Short mmCIF file of C-alpha atoms in Angstrom, two decimals:
data_model
loop_
_atom_site.label_atom_id
_atom_site.label_comp_id
_atom_site.label_asym_id
_atom_site.label_seq_id
_atom_site.Cartn_x
_atom_site.Cartn_y
_atom_site.Cartn_z
CA MET A 1 24.81 17.01 38.24
CA GLY A 2 27.32 18.44 39.14
CA ARG A 3 27.51 22.24 40.60
CA ARG A 4 30.28 24.51 40.62
CA SER A 5 32.80 24.29 43.97
CA GLU A 6 32.61 26.67 46.56
CA VAL A 7 36.77 26.13 46.90
CA LEU A 8 38.42 26.75 43.31
CA VAL A 9 41.63 24.89 42.27
CA GLY A 10 43.94 28.01 43.10
CA PRO A 11 43.39 31.68 42.29
CA ASP A 12 40.02 32.79 41.23
CA VAL A 13 40.95 33.93 37.43
CA TRP A 14 38.19 36.99 37.08
CA GLU A 15 39.03 37.96 40.63
CA THR A 16 42.57 38.33 40.15
CA CYS A 17 42.83 38.88 36.79
CA ARG A 18 39.91 41.06 35.90
CA GLU A 19 41.52 44.04 34.41
CA LEU A 20 43.13 42.33 31.60
CA ILE A 21 39.98 41.38 30.31
CA PRO A 22 38.11 44.05 27.96
CA ALA A 23 35.10 44.45 29.87
CA SER A 24 32.69 44.36 26.53
CA SER A 25 33.99 41.14 25.66
CA VAL A 26 32.25 38.09 25.98
CA PHE A 27 34.65 36.85 28.16
CA ALA A 28 34.12 39.36 30.86
CA PHE A 29 30.04 39.20 30.40
CA LEU A 30 30.19 35.54 30.87
CA ALA A 31 32.42 35.57 34.11
CA GLY A 32 29.62 37.92 35.64
CA GLN A 33 26.27 36.86 33.90
CA ARG A 34 27.25 33.41 33.50
CA GLU A 35 25.06 31.57 36.48
CA GLU A 36 22.22 34.78 34.80
CA LEU A 37 22.28 33.31 31.85
CA PHE A 38 22.80 29.45 32.15
CA PRO A 39 20.16 28.77 35.23
CA GLU A 40 20.89 24.87 36.84
CA SER A 41 17.66 24.30 36.08
CA MET A 42 18.04 24.88 32.64
CA PHE A 43 19.93 21.58 32.75
CA ALA A 44 18.62 19.81 35.09
CA ASP A 45 16.55 16.94 32.83
CA LEU A 46 19.64 15.99 31.05
CA TYR A 47 20.37 14.70 34.35
CA PRO A 48 18.03 12.96 36.31
CA SER A 49 19.77 10.50 38.45
CA THR A 50 21.16 11.68 41.88
CA ASN A 51 22.86 8.29 42.40
CA GLY A 52 27.39 8.06 41.18
CA ARG A 53 30.30 10.58 41.05
CA PRO A 54 28.76 14.27 39.92
CA SER A 55 29.30 15.49 36.83
CA VAL A 56 31.11 18.85 35.59
CA PRO A 57 28.54 21.18 35.71
CA PRO A 58 26.67 22.26 32.89
CA GLN A 59 27.25 25.34 33.29
CA ILE A 60 30.48 25.48 32.80
CA LEU A 61 30.42 23.00 29.58
CA ALA A 62 27.67 24.88 27.91
CA VAL A 63 30.12 28.55 28.37
CA ALA A 64 32.54 26.06 26.65
CA THR A 65 30.01 25.17 24.24
CA VAL A 66 29.63 28.87 23.33
CA LEU A 67 33.08 30.10 23.50
CA GLN A 68 34.14 26.83 20.84
CA VAL A 69 31.35 27.66 18.15
CA LEU A 70 32.35 31.38 18.48
CA GLU A 71 35.91 30.57 18.29
CA ASN A 72 35.72 27.60 15.73
CA VAL A 73 38.17 24.76 17.25
CA THR A 74 38.16 21.62 18.00
CA ASP A 75 36.86 19.86 21.50
CA HIS A 76 40.64 19.21 22.53
CA ASP A 77 42.07 23.14 21.61
CA ALA A 78 38.91 23.75 23.75
CA VAL A 79 39.81 22.11 26.50
CA THR A 80 43.63 23.28 26.22
CA ALA A 81 41.92 27.03 26.07
CA LEU A 82 40.40 26.27 29.29
CA ARG A 83 42.85 25.47 31.03
CA CYS A 84 45.97 28.14 29.60
CA ASP A 85 43.90 30.82 28.52
CA LEU A 86 43.26 33.22 31.11
CA ARG A 87 39.97 34.50 29.50
CA TRP A 88 38.29 31.32 28.81
CA LYS A 89 38.68 29.85 32.98
CA ALA A 90 37.32 33.41 33.67
CA ALA A 91 34.38 33.28 32.01
CA ALA A 92 33.74 29.38 32.69
CA GLY A 93 34.37 30.40 36.47
CA LEU A 94 37.38 28.47 37.07
CA GLY A 95 40.61 28.77 39.10
CA MET A 96 43.97 29.21 37.82
CA HIS A 97 44.96 25.92 37.97
CA ASP A 98 41.69 24.38 37.10
CA PRO A 99 42.74 21.23 34.49
CA GLY A 100 39.97 21.77 33.13
CA PHE A 101 38.18 18.38 31.77
CA ASP A 102 38.68 15.64 29.28
CA PRO A 103 37.69 16.37 25.56
CA SER A 104 35.09 13.54 25.45
CA LEU A 105 32.93 15.16 27.88
CA PHE A 106 31.88 17.46 24.98
CA ILE A 107 30.16 15.04 23.30
CA TYR A 108 28.50 13.50 25.60
CA PHE A 109 27.17 16.88 26.58
CA ARG A 110 26.29 17.04 22.95
CA ARG A 111 24.59 13.72 22.96
CA ARG A 112 22.73 14.49 26.60
CA LEU A 113 21.43 17.86 24.05
CA ALA A 114 20.85 15.50 21.28
CA ALA A 115 18.40 13.04 23.50
CA SER A 116 16.66 15.72 25.90
CA GLY A 117 14.30 16.69 23.09
CA ALA A 118 15.30 20.35 23.42
CA ARG A 119 18.54 20.25 21.99
CA ASP A 120 19.11 23.80 20.56
CA ARG A 121 18.31 25.11 24.12
CA ILE A 122 20.58 27.07 24.29
CA PHE A 123 20.04 28.73 21.13
CA THR A 124 16.38 29.03 22.68
CA ARG A 125 17.28 30.38 26.34
CA VAL A 126 19.64 33.89 24.20
CA ARG A 127 16.25 34.32 21.99
CA GLU A 128 14.81 34.80 25.58
CA VAL A 129 16.66 36.79 26.12
CA VAL A 130 16.32 39.42 23.55
CA GLU A 131 12.81 38.69 23.79
CA ALA A 132 13.32 40.65 27.55
CA THR A 133 15.11 43.40 26.41
CA GLY A 134 12.34 44.39 24.58
CA LEU A 135 15.07 45.15 21.33
CA LEU A 136 13.16 43.26 18.53
CA LYS A 137 9.88 45.03 19.38
CA GLY A 138 8.00 47.37 16.69
CA ARG A 139 10.43 45.77 14.59
CA ARG A 140 8.52 43.82 12.26
CA ARG A 141 11.24 43.25 9.12
CA ARG A 142 12.65 40.08 8.49
CA ALA A 143 15.74 39.77 5.80
CA LEU A 144 16.13 35.92 4.53
CA ASP A 145 18.84 34.27 2.71
CA SER A 146 21.44 31.11 2.37
CA THR A 147 25.28 30.27 2.28
CA VAL A 148 26.68 27.40 1.90
CA PHE A 149 28.61 25.58 4.20
CA ALA A 150 31.51 22.99 3.23
CA ASP A 151 31.50 19.72 4.41
CA ALA A 152 33.49 18.12 6.54
CA VAL A 153 34.49 15.37 4.41
CA ALA A 154 36.32 14.40 0.89
CA THR A 155 34.17 14.95 -2.47
CA GLN A 156 34.93 10.27 -3.44
CA ASP A 157 34.99 9.00 -7.10
CA THR A 158 32.99 6.51 -8.48
CA VAL A 159 35.66 3.87 -7.88
CA THR A 160 35.83 5.13 -4.33
CA GLN A 161 32.40 4.82 -3.36
CA LEU A 162 31.97 1.81 -4.94
CA ILE A 163 34.48 -0.26 -2.73
CA ALA A 164 33.49 1.76 0.25
CA ALA A 165 29.66 1.19 -0.04
CA ILE A 166 30.85 -2.70 -0.13
CA ARG A 167 33.34 -2.45 2.83
CA ARG A 168 30.37 -1.06 4.98
CA VAL A 169 28.04 -3.66 4.26
CA ILE A 170 30.66 -6.08 4.98
CA ARG A 171 30.87 -4.68 7.90
CA GLU A 172 27.03 -4.12 9.36
CA VAL A 173 25.51 -6.97 6.73
CA PRO A 174 24.81 -10.49 8.93
CA GLY A 175 26.66 -13.13 6.47
CA ALA A 176 26.82 -10.47 3.97
CA LYS A 177 31.24 -11.20 4.20
CA GLN A 178 30.68 -15.37 2.83
CA VAL A 179 28.53 -13.47 -0.15
CA ILE A 180 31.02 -10.88 -1.08
CA GLU A 181 34.02 -13.66 -1.46
CA GLN A 182 31.64 -16.61 -3.13
CA HIS A 183 30.10 -13.80 -5.30
CA CYS A 184 32.57 -10.72 -6.24
CA ARG A 185 35.57 -10.37 -8.46
CA ALA A 186 36.38 -7.07 -9.17
CA HIS A 187 38.37 -5.97 -6.00
CA ASP A 188 39.33 -7.89 -2.82
CA TYR A 189 37.64 -5.76 -0.62
CA ALA A 190 40.27 -6.86 2.46
CA ASP A 191 42.70 -4.70 0.61
CA PRO A 192 42.43 -1.24 1.87
CA GLY A 193 44.09 0.33 -0.70
CA LYS A 194 43.02 1.16 -4.53
CA PRO A 195 42.31 -1.83 -7.09
CA ARG A 196 46.14 -2.18 -8.70
CA ILE A 197 45.23 -1.08 -12.71
CA ALA A 198 46.73 0.81 -15.08
CA TRP A 199 44.78 3.86 -14.32
CA ASP A 200 46.19 5.97 -17.22
CA ASP A 201 44.05 3.28 -19.51
CA GLU A 202 40.71 4.38 -19.84
CA ALA A 203 39.83 0.84 -21.46
CA ALA A 204 41.38 -0.52 -18.26
CA ARG A 205 39.33 2.14 -15.53
CA ALA A 206 35.91 1.01 -18.03
CA ASP A 207 36.67 -2.71 -17.41
CA LEU A 208 36.91 -1.83 -13.50
CA ILE A 209 33.30 0.17 -13.76
CA ASP A 210 32.04 -2.74 -15.11
CA ALA A 211 33.34 -5.00 -12.70
CA LEU A 212 32.82 -2.80 -9.90
CA VAL A 213 28.47 -2.40 -10.65
CA ARG A 214 28.47 -6.22 -11.20
CA ASP A 215 30.09 -6.76 -7.91
CA ALA A 216 27.69 -4.26 -5.68
CA LEU A 217 24.93 -5.67 -8.04
CA ALA A 218 25.56 -9.42 -6.89
CA VAL A 219 26.21 -8.11 -3.35
CA LEU A 220 22.60 -6.87 -3.35
CA GLY A 221 21.21 -9.89 -5.38
CA HIS A 222 22.09 -13.14 -3.45
CA LEU A 223 22.30 -11.16 0.10
CA PRO A 224 20.18 -13.66 2.70
CA GLU A 225 16.94 -12.55 3.02
CA SER A 226 16.54 -10.87 7.02
CA GLU A 227 15.57 -8.73 8.83
CA LEU A 228 18.01 -5.90 8.69
CA GLY A 229 18.89 -3.30 11.55
CA PRO A 230 19.14 0.47 11.08
CA ALA A 231 22.32 0.77 10.28
CA ALA A 232 22.83 -2.84 7.83
CA ALA A 233 19.57 -1.31 5.87
CA ASP A 234 21.23 2.59 5.86
CA ALA A 235 24.32 0.48 4.28
CA VAL A 236 22.60 -1.37 1.90
CA GLY A 237 20.00 1.62 0.97
CA LEU A 238 23.49 3.24 -0.18
CA LEU A 239 24.89 0.40 -2.19
CA ALA A 240 22.03 0.18 -3.92
CA LEU A 241 22.39 3.85 -4.91
CA VAL A 242 25.68 4.64 -5.41
CA ALA A 243 25.52 1.19 -7.46
CA GLY A 244 23.18 2.96 -10.29
CA GLN A 245 24.01 6.65 -9.75
CA ASP A 246 26.96 6.86 -12.32
CA VAL A 247 26.37 4.20 -14.39
CA GLU A 248 24.95 3.28 -17.18
CA LEU A 249 24.50 0.34 -19.81
CA ALA A 250 27.61 0.59 -22.09
CA GLU A 251 26.81 1.67 -25.59
CA ASP A 252 26.56 -1.77 -27.27
CA SER A 253 24.57 -3.94 -24.78
CA ASP A 254 21.41 -5.39 -25.25
CA GLY A 255 20.16 -4.34 -21.24
CA ARG A 256 20.30 -8.49 -20.70
CA ASP A 257 24.45 -8.56 -20.55
CA GLY A 258 25.38 -6.27 -17.54
CA ARG A 259 28.23 -4.19 -18.75
CA TRP A 260 28.12 -0.55 -17.61
CA ARG A 261 30.32 2.43 -18.33
CA ILE A 262 30.55 6.04 -16.58
CA VAL A 263 27.53 7.97 -17.41
CA LYS A 264 28.26 11.26 -19.10
CA GLY A 265 27.19 13.89 -16.50
CA THR A 266 26.14 14.12 -13.75
CA ALA A 267 22.89 13.09 -11.34
CA PRO A 268 21.53 15.76 -10.14
CA ASP A 269 21.31 14.41 -6.34
CA ARG A 270 24.06 12.85 -6.21
CA VAL A 271 25.71 11.23 -3.40
CA ILE A 272 29.80 12.88 -3.23
CA SER A 273 30.45 10.73 0.07
CA THR A 274 30.40 7.03 1.78
CA VAL A 275 31.30 8.26 4.54
CA ASP A 276 28.31 11.83 4.98
CA PRO A 277 25.97 10.56 2.67
CA GLU A 278 23.78 13.30 3.41
CA ALA A 279 26.58 15.87 1.63
CA ARG A 280 25.70 17.47 -1.31
CA HIS A 281 27.27 19.04 -4.83
CA ILE A 282 25.63 22.91 -4.10
CA HIS A 283 25.46 25.84 -7.01
CA LYS A 284 26.15 28.36 -7.39
CA THR A 285 26.41 29.07 -10.68
CA ASN A 286 26.22 26.57 -13.41
CA SER A 287 29.70 26.01 -13.98
CA ALA A 288 31.05 26.74 -10.21
CA TYR A 289 29.95 24.04 -7.54
CA ARG A 290 31.16 23.19 -3.62
CA GLY A 291 30.08 19.93 -1.86
CA GLY A 292 28.47 20.83 1.62
CA PHE A 293 25.37 21.55 2.87
CA LYS A 294 23.38 24.73 2.13
CA GLY A 295 22.47 26.71 5.81
CA HIS A 296 19.18 29.23 6.10
CA LEU A 297 18.76 32.30 8.26
CA ALA A 298 16.35 35.47 8.77
CA CYS A 299 17.82 38.38 10.79
CA GLU A 300 16.24 41.39 11.77
CA PRO A 301 18.40 43.82 9.34
CA GLU A 302 18.27 46.56 11.85
CA THR A 303 20.16 45.40 14.71
CA GLY A 304 21.71 42.05 13.01
CA ILE A 305 19.96 39.69 15.62
CA ILE A 306 18.76 36.21 13.85
CA THR A 307 15.92 34.92 14.47
CA ALA A 308 15.66 31.73 12.64
CA VAL A 309 18.25 29.39 11.13
CA GLN A 310 17.59 25.92 9.64
CA MET A 311 20.63 23.60 7.40
CA ARG A 312 19.77 21.24 4.69
CA PRO A 313 20.14 19.49 2.36
CA GLY A 314 22.12 21.63 -0.45
CA ALA A 315 20.11 18.59 -3.40
CA GLY A 316 16.17 18.85 -3.48
CA ALA A 317 12.91 21.18 -4.03
CA GLU A 318 12.27 21.01 -0.70
CA HIS A 319 15.03 22.50 0.57
CA HIS A 320 15.32 25.29 -1.96
CA GLU A 321 15.35 28.47 -0.33
CA GLY A 322 11.34 29.22 -1.17
CA ALA A 323 10.62 26.28 0.52
CA VAL A 324 12.32 26.82 3.58
CA ALA A 325 11.86 30.04 3.72
CA ALA A 326 8.16 29.52 6.04
CA ASP A 327 9.76 27.65 8.32
CA LEU A 328 11.88 30.44 9.34
CA LEU A 329 8.95 33.06 9.89
CA ALA A 330 7.13 30.35 11.74
CA VAL A 331 8.73 31.32 15.46
CA GLU A 332 7.40 35.17 14.13
CA ASP A 333 4.01 36.13 17.06
CA GLY A 334 2.38 37.83 13.32
CA PRO A 335 2.98 39.27 10.05
CA ARG A 336 6.39 40.75 8.77
CA THR A 337 7.64 42.59 6.29
CA VAL A 338 9.66 39.67 4.50
CA LEU A 339 13.16 40.81 2.30
CA GLY A 340 14.92 37.92 0.17
CA ASP A 341 16.68 37.71 -2.55
CA THR A 342 15.33 36.25 -6.12
CA ALA A 343 16.05 32.33 -4.56
CA TYR A 344 12.54 33.30 -2.88
CA GLY A 345 10.98 35.09 -5.75
CA GLY A 346 9.02 32.38 -6.62
CA GLY A 347 5.72 32.17 -7.65
CA ASP A 348 4.48 29.38 -4.99
CA ALA A 349 7.27 31.15 -2.54
CA ARG A 350 5.30 34.72 -2.73
CA ALA A 351 1.49 32.90 -1.99
CA GLU A 352 2.84 31.09 0.81
CA LEU A 353 4.17 34.18 2.49
CA VAL A 354 0.96 36.33 1.40
CA GLN A 355 -0.97 33.40 2.67
CA ALA A 356 0.81 33.65 5.75
CA GLY A 357 -0.11 37.25 6.07
CA HIS A 358 3.61 38.61 5.15
CA ILE A 359 4.43 41.63 3.32
CA PRO A 360 7.07 40.24 0.42
CA VAL A 361 9.10 42.80 -0.49
CA VAL A 362 11.11 40.19 -2.91
CA LYS A 363 13.58 40.71 -5.44
CA PRO A 364 11.54 39.46 -8.76
CA ALA A 365 14.01 37.09 -10.42
CA PRO A 366 15.01 39.02 -14.13
CA LEU A 367 13.06 37.46 -17.55
CA ARG A 368 14.81 36.26 -19.87
CA PRO A 369 13.81 36.70 -23.46
CA ALA A 370 13.78 34.46 -26.67
CA VAL A 371 15.89 36.51 -28.49
CA PRO A 372 18.71 38.69 -27.22
CA GLY A 373 17.26 41.45 -26.79
CA GLY A 374 13.83 41.09 -27.68
CA PHE A 375 10.32 40.91 -26.18
CA THR A 376 10.07 39.17 -22.99
CA LEU A 377 6.75 38.11 -20.82
CA ASP A 378 5.67 41.32 -19.75
CA ASP A 379 5.26 42.36 -23.50
CA PHE A 380 2.32 40.71 -24.04
CA THR A 381 -0.78 40.90 -22.49
CA VAL A 382 -2.29 38.21 -20.17
CA ASP A 383 -5.82 38.23 -19.35
CA THR A 384 -5.67 35.27 -16.89
CA ALA A 385 -9.61 35.60 -16.36
CA ALA A 386 -10.66 34.95 -19.45
CA GLY A 387 -7.52 33.13 -20.76
CA THR A 388 -5.98 34.97 -23.60
CA ALA A 389 -2.70 36.15 -24.18
CA THR A 390 -2.09 39.23 -27.11
CA CYS A 391 1.25 39.80 -28.40
CA PRO A 392 3.00 43.24 -29.15
CA ALA A 393 1.46 42.53 -32.76
CA GLY A 394 -1.77 42.76 -31.27
CA HIS A 395 -2.51 39.08 -32.47
CA THR A 396 -4.36 37.39 -29.15
CA VAL A 397 -5.06 33.65 -28.64
CA PRO A 398 -6.77 31.76 -26.19
CA LEU A 399 -4.80 30.09 -23.21
CA GLY A 400 -5.14 26.66 -22.76
CA PRO A 401 -5.87 24.41 -20.13
CA PRO A 402 -3.23 23.52 -16.88
CA GLY A 403 -1.59 20.64 -17.81
CA GLY A 404 2.31 19.33 -16.70
CA ARG A 405 4.49 19.10 -13.51
CA ASN A 406 3.77 22.46 -13.00
CA ARG A 407 0.03 23.24 -14.29
CA GLN A 408 1.31 26.06 -16.98
CA ARG A 409 -0.34 27.05 -19.06
CA ALA A 410 0.45 27.68 -22.66
CA ALA A 411 -0.90 30.07 -25.45
CA TYR A 412 0.10 28.99 -29.58
CA PHE A 413 0.79 32.09 -31.99
CA GLY A 414 1.82 29.31 -34.63
CA THR A 415 1.16 30.34 -38.11
CA ARG A 416 0.46 34.28 -36.83
CA CYS A 417 4.13 34.93 -36.69
CA GLU A 418 4.86 34.29 -40.19
CA LEU A 419 4.44 37.64 -41.80
CA CYS A 420 4.88 38.85 -38.19
CA PRO A 421 7.44 42.21 -38.29
CA LEU A 422 8.03 41.74 -35.06
CA ARG A 423 8.84 37.60 -34.89
CA GLU A 424 12.70 38.85 -35.08
CA ARG A 425 12.23 40.12 -31.34
CA CYS A 426 10.14 38.07 -30.00
CA THR A 427 10.79 34.40 -31.32
CA LYS A 428 13.36 31.71 -33.07
CA ALA A 429 10.86 28.91 -32.87
CA LYS A 430 10.02 27.32 -36.08
CA ASN A 431 6.41 26.44 -35.76
CA GLY A 432 5.94 30.58 -34.15
CA LYS A 433 5.69 31.23 -30.52
CA ILE A 434 4.58 29.78 -27.62
CA LEU A 435 4.19 31.54 -24.48
CA THR A 436 4.01 29.81 -21.58
CA ILE A 437 1.68 30.60 -18.55
CA ARG A 438 2.56 29.20 -15.15
CA PRO A 439 0.43 30.04 -11.46
CA HIS A 440 0.24 32.80 -9.14
CA HIS A 441 1.31 34.74 -13.14
CA ASP A 442 -0.93 37.67 -11.73
CA ALA A 443 1.65 38.22 -8.74
CA GLN A 444 4.43 37.83 -10.14
CA ALA A 445 3.71 40.10 -13.33
CA ALA A 446 2.73 42.84 -10.28
CA ALA A 447 5.85 42.25 -8.07
CA ARG A 448 7.95 43.13 -11.06
CA ALA A 449 6.01 46.15 -11.74
CA GLN A 450 6.44 46.94 -8.90
CA ALA A 451 10.21 46.91 -8.34
CA ALA A 452 10.60 48.37 -11.22
CA THR A 453 8.36 51.82 -10.97
CA ASP A 454 7.35 52.32 -6.75
CA PRO A 455 10.16 54.65 -4.90
CA GLY A 456 9.14 53.00 -1.95
CA TRP A 457 9.92 49.29 -3.20
CA GLN A 458 13.14 50.20 -4.03
CA ALA A 459 14.58 51.90 -1.51
CA GLU A 460 13.21 49.70 1.49
CA TYR A 461 15.45 46.68 -0.15
CA ARG A 462 17.72 48.70 -0.83
CA ARG A 463 17.96 50.21 2.27
CA TRP A 464 17.13 46.64 4.18
CA ARG A 465 18.27 43.89 2.16
CA PRO A 466 21.95 44.06 2.41
CA MET A 467 21.61 43.75 5.89
CA VAL A 468 21.47 40.04 6.17
CA GLU A 469 24.64 39.73 4.16
CA ARG A 470 26.43 41.60 7.24
CA ALA A 471 24.43 38.44 9.76
CA VAL A 472 25.29 36.12 6.99
CA ALA A 473 29.52 36.76 7.29
CA TRP A 474 29.09 36.96 11.05
CA MET A 475 27.88 33.03 10.92
CA THR A 476 30.58 32.24 8.60
CA ARG A 477 33.98 34.33 9.23
CA GLY A 478 36.54 31.39 10.09
CA SER A 479 33.21 28.89 10.10
CA ARG A 480 32.58 28.30 6.49
CA ARG A 481 34.03 24.18 7.04
CA LEU A 482 31.73 22.33 8.62
CA ARG A 483 33.24 19.86 11.89
CA TYR A 484 30.10 17.26 11.85
CA ARG A 485 28.80 14.61 9.52
CA GLY A 486 24.89 15.10 8.56
CA VAL A 487 22.02 17.29 8.68
CA ILE A 488 21.24 17.06 12.52
CA LYS A 489 24.64 17.31 14.04
CA ASN A 490 25.47 20.06 11.11
CA ASP A 491 22.05 22.03 12.01
CA ALA A 492 22.64 21.65 16.00
CA TRP A 493 26.29 23.01 15.61
CA LEU A 494 24.49 25.78 13.37
CA HIS A 495 21.67 26.53 16.56
CA THR A 496 24.70 27.55 18.55
CA ARG A 497 26.32 29.25 16.64
CA ALA A 498 23.60 31.58 16.10
CA ALA A 499 23.65 31.40 19.72
CA ALA A 500 27.18 32.91 20.25
CA VAL A 501 26.70 35.46 17.54
CA ASN A 502 23.45 37.15 18.90
CA LEU A 503 24.94 37.01 21.99
CA ARG A 504 27.85 39.26 20.94
CA THR A 505 25.87 41.62 19.27
CA LEU A 506 23.93 41.74 22.22
CA ILE A 507 27.38 42.33 24.58
CA ASN A 508 28.50 44.82 22.45
CA LEU A 509 24.96 46.50 22.44
CA GLY A 510 25.62 47.00 26.18
CA LEU A 511 23.42 44.06 27.79
CA ASP A 512 23.22 43.51 31.22
CA HIS A 513 21.56 42.00 34.11
CA THR A 514 19.29 43.96 36.51
CA GLY A 515 17.41 42.81 38.93
CA ASP A 516 15.95 39.69 37.85
CA THR A 517 14.87 40.74 33.96
CA TRP A 518 18.00 41.53 31.19
CA THR A 519 18.37 45.01 29.63
CA LEU A 520 19.83 47.16 27.06
CA PRO A 521 20.90 51.01 26.98
CA GLN A 522 17.66 52.96 26.25
CA ALA A 523 19.52 54.41 22.54
CA THR A 524 19.70 50.84 21.44
CA ARG A 525 16.08 50.04 21.65
#
């Protein structure tokens, strides 16, 4: 492990140019407190060997990493700033004439962190500083939210995906090249361009899709049976996925002739790029969507300190906000008042929060009437214990047993609706109203009633829930598009970004290191 030399390359920038760097900036803070924030012992396990050429001191790499994610610059631009920007030189403790280091050292540093078992140690270190200041002591609220981060790759159409997946199999799987040369006819996969067809001819495009899918299936069916390594197995799995996600049997196919066409609609968990198979389309509304990943965060709303973050794929029930909430709160040392929008208002999510001892101040999802302006579920009297449901007209029917994927119960009003004077406000169903009761109905009904009638709940939500939007804005400002591929690398970036944002917040509050501890002015605590 390299150590900072006592003899700098040129004049000490911090000593020479201190007056030029704003005293309240992140640069000035790191220049003065760099060694206390990132002590040498924090990185000792990354450099176990005492042999060989000393590395660049890890404190310099840590400082450069924090500034890099804070200003959202590339590895090359970060090194350029270390070489040319006096603020960066001062923060890293470099001399005026120090040329910095090669950009590849950022990659090696990230790899060392990833392989160490403590990848997010910079985030953890800043969290330790927060705890030492006592800033969050007594502040028991946590606001949750999520936001979309755009992926670092381009969305690919079906033709591009199929060709790219087959080329990847050629590169990664032993013997695949010979199989493709023997069985594939749709395209010359050694040709880097797209197939040469009349792209404005619908029939030609359909024939190409059919031929490419046949090629993909032929590859999968004729690859030699052998033990595959991780890269080869991933390539074969990706080909199988993209060969089936966008196509269906042709309209006049008997199912045995192997003719295919583009399916109408989009698969809910569609891979959008073979370059980053984990990226997904994320819908903000039914018609508006973006490709990328979803970043989840929890923050203390009064101070804006981010307490937990996670980067997740954009599709799948296990990555929904309600499912991630428990993971974001797992770092807390006790029950919290949890604020969230309707994404966290599902029955299972609310029940999990309550079971963990938290107090959910979560906005319930609005009920949609079957008839515009008509009755909603809350206009019915449902007694889950007795197993009955009573409609606004006073008709009472039994609830059926739980069934289906969601273990829901149903109440059938049937013929009671035929002559009911309230039918036009209740249902359009020909055979009468069917009322569906999901698990946690009583808790959800109570939550809707509280949100609609309790002034204290309303004041709490309106005051503190919007503050998480401020934290989201800090996290995404200039950083909406990601620089890496895959969930793991982008999750590491998100943790480092949160650490840098938290550090800047602490500095703005007056963070200082006195004796052996971190302190804040009394007025901020």
